[in-house]
C-alpha positions as a printed NumPy array, in Angstrom:
array([[138.751, 108.882, 136.317],
       [140.755, 109.137, 133.104],
       [139.619, 105.686, 132.006],
       [135.941, 106.589, 132.435],
       [136.427, 109.708, 130.324],
       [138.02 , 107.734, 127.514],
       [135.187, 105.181, 127.55 ],
       [132.607, 107.951, 127.377],
       [134.491, 109.615, 124.542],
       [134.357, 106.409, 122.477],
       [130.548, 106.549, 122.675],
       [130.48 , 109.904, 120.877],
       [130.878, 109.212, 117.173],
       [130.092, 112.642, 115.795],
       [129.158, 116.187, 116.753],
       [127.63 , 119.047, 114.823],
       [126.321, 122.547, 115.357],
       [124.549, 125.129, 113.226],
       [123.182, 128.64 , 113.56 ],
       [120.776, 130.425, 111.227],
       [119.061, 133.781, 111.059],
       [115.347, 133.263, 111.703],
       [114.564, 135.981, 109.153],
       [116.188, 133.862, 106.432],
       [113.731, 131.032, 107.061],
       [110.807, 133.464, 107.288],
       [111.852, 134.922, 103.928],
       [112.004, 131.506, 102.254],
       [108.623, 130.574, 103.697],
       [107.137, 133.866, 102.483],
       [108.694, 133.577,  99.01 ],
       [108.106, 129.863,  98.343],
       [105.26 , 128.97 , 100.734],
       [104.072, 125.376, 101.016],
       [106.53 , 124.194,  98.356],
       [109.452, 125.245, 100.576],
       [107.912, 123.855, 103.757],
       [107.054, 120.432, 102.31 ],
       [110.499, 120.075, 100.686],
       [112.362, 120.795, 103.932],
       [110.044, 119.675, 106.744],
       [107.957, 116.576, 107.419],
       [104.211, 116.778, 107.992],
       [104.779, 116.405, 111.753],
       [107.35 , 119.207, 111.784],
       [105.033, 121.49 , 109.818],
       [102.116, 120.72 , 112.147],
       [104.25 , 121.438, 115.218],
       [105.716, 124.699, 113.918],
       [102.473, 126.001, 112.423],
       [100.763, 125.501, 115.772],
       [103.325, 127.755, 117.512],
       [103.367, 131.502, 117.934],
       [106.173, 132.949, 115.773],
       [106.404, 129.717, 113.782],
       [109.481, 130.96 , 111.891],
       [111.545, 130.575, 115.081],
       [110.542, 126.921, 115.351],
       [111.147, 126.267, 111.653],
       [114.577, 127.897, 111.981],
       [115.377, 125.731, 115.01 ],
       [114.508, 122.588, 113.092],
       [116.523, 123.787, 110.091],
       [119.558, 124.299, 112.338],
       [119.004, 120.882, 113.938],
       [118.892, 119.162, 110.543],
       [122.127, 120.906, 109.512],
       [123.777, 119.924, 112.813],
       [122.732, 116.283, 112.361],
       [124.234, 116.184, 108.873],
       [127.488, 117.426, 110.358],
       [127.283, 114.516, 112.827],
       [126.969, 112.193, 109.826],
       [129.786, 114.006, 108.018],
       [127.794, 114.3  , 104.8  ],
       [126.281, 117.728, 104.376],
       [123.442, 117.55 , 101.856],
       [125.195, 114.96 ,  99.712],
       [125.141, 111.192,  99.306],
       [121.427, 111.145,  98.504],
       [120.157, 112.667, 101.738],
       [116.918, 114.643, 101.557],
       [115.847, 117.333, 104.049],
       [113.013, 115.12 , 105.278],
       [115.415, 112.232, 106.002],
       [116.161, 114.076, 109.263],
       [113.026, 114.695, 111.325],
       [112.884, 116.647, 114.577],
       [109.939, 115.796, 116.818],
       [109.223, 116.605, 120.438],
       [109.033, 114.158, 123.314],
       [106.129, 114.471, 125.777],
       [108.531, 116.454, 127.99 ],
       [108.916, 119.008, 125.189],
       [112.538, 118.068, 124.49 ],
       [113.452, 117.726, 120.803],
       [114.246, 114.273, 119.477],
       [115.745, 113.202, 116.133],
       [114.337, 110.484, 113.892],
       [116.446, 109.452, 110.909],
       [114.859, 108.066, 107.757],
       [116.041, 106.588, 104.469],
       [119.605, 107.524, 103.443],
       [120.36 , 109.418, 106.67 ],
       [119.479, 106.289, 108.663],
       [121.615, 104.094, 106.384],
       [124.649, 106.358, 106.812],
       [124.172, 106.512, 110.588],
       [124.137, 102.699, 110.707],
       [127.294, 102.546, 108.55 ],
       [129.003, 104.838, 111.075],
       [127.767, 102.839, 114.078],
       [125.553, 105.693, 115.277],
       [122.56 , 104.31 , 117.13 ],
       [121.165, 107.542, 118.577],
       [121.361, 111.248, 117.814],
       [120.73 , 113.731, 120.615],
       [119.918, 117.343, 119.769],
       [119.517, 120.615, 121.617],
       [117.814, 123.619, 119.993],
       [117.603, 127.219, 121.139],
       [116.321, 130.365, 119.494],
       [115.672, 134.033, 120.041],
       [113.959, 136.451, 117.7  ],
       [117.047, 136.83 , 115.49 ],
       [118.796, 133.427, 115.526],
       [118.245, 129.719, 116.   ],
       [121.055, 127.378, 117.006],
       [121.276, 123.616, 117.369],
       [123.869, 121.176, 118.651],
       [123.771, 117.461, 117.836],
       [125.725, 114.459, 119.097],
       [125.852, 111.046, 117.44 ],
       [126.178, 108.191, 119.915],
       [127.101, 104.583, 119.294]])
């Protein structure tokens, strides 16, 4: 049993979590509008969130997921990574899925990360995300 646990642990190359107040995202959207949205979110993310009731909760969830993924990569918003280099889409089941682009993808490859899993949850006040980098 111990050996299986150690093998599984070697497959996890990074973890990250983030929490954000949904009101913070709503405030940025209200203050900066489309300029804020297009700088932080991809067209698919914007389409998904805009189509949802209380879209600020969904934007906040994606914000938290992007932050969690950057913690998996160990970079924060440095090393040339843009907000849109981390995209959160939904599978047909509704589960969130991460797609890495550009510099985020390059760094993941350098680290041996082949897949990033993410879980997102939100309530009216907060959104939280947890990400795991697998290799």
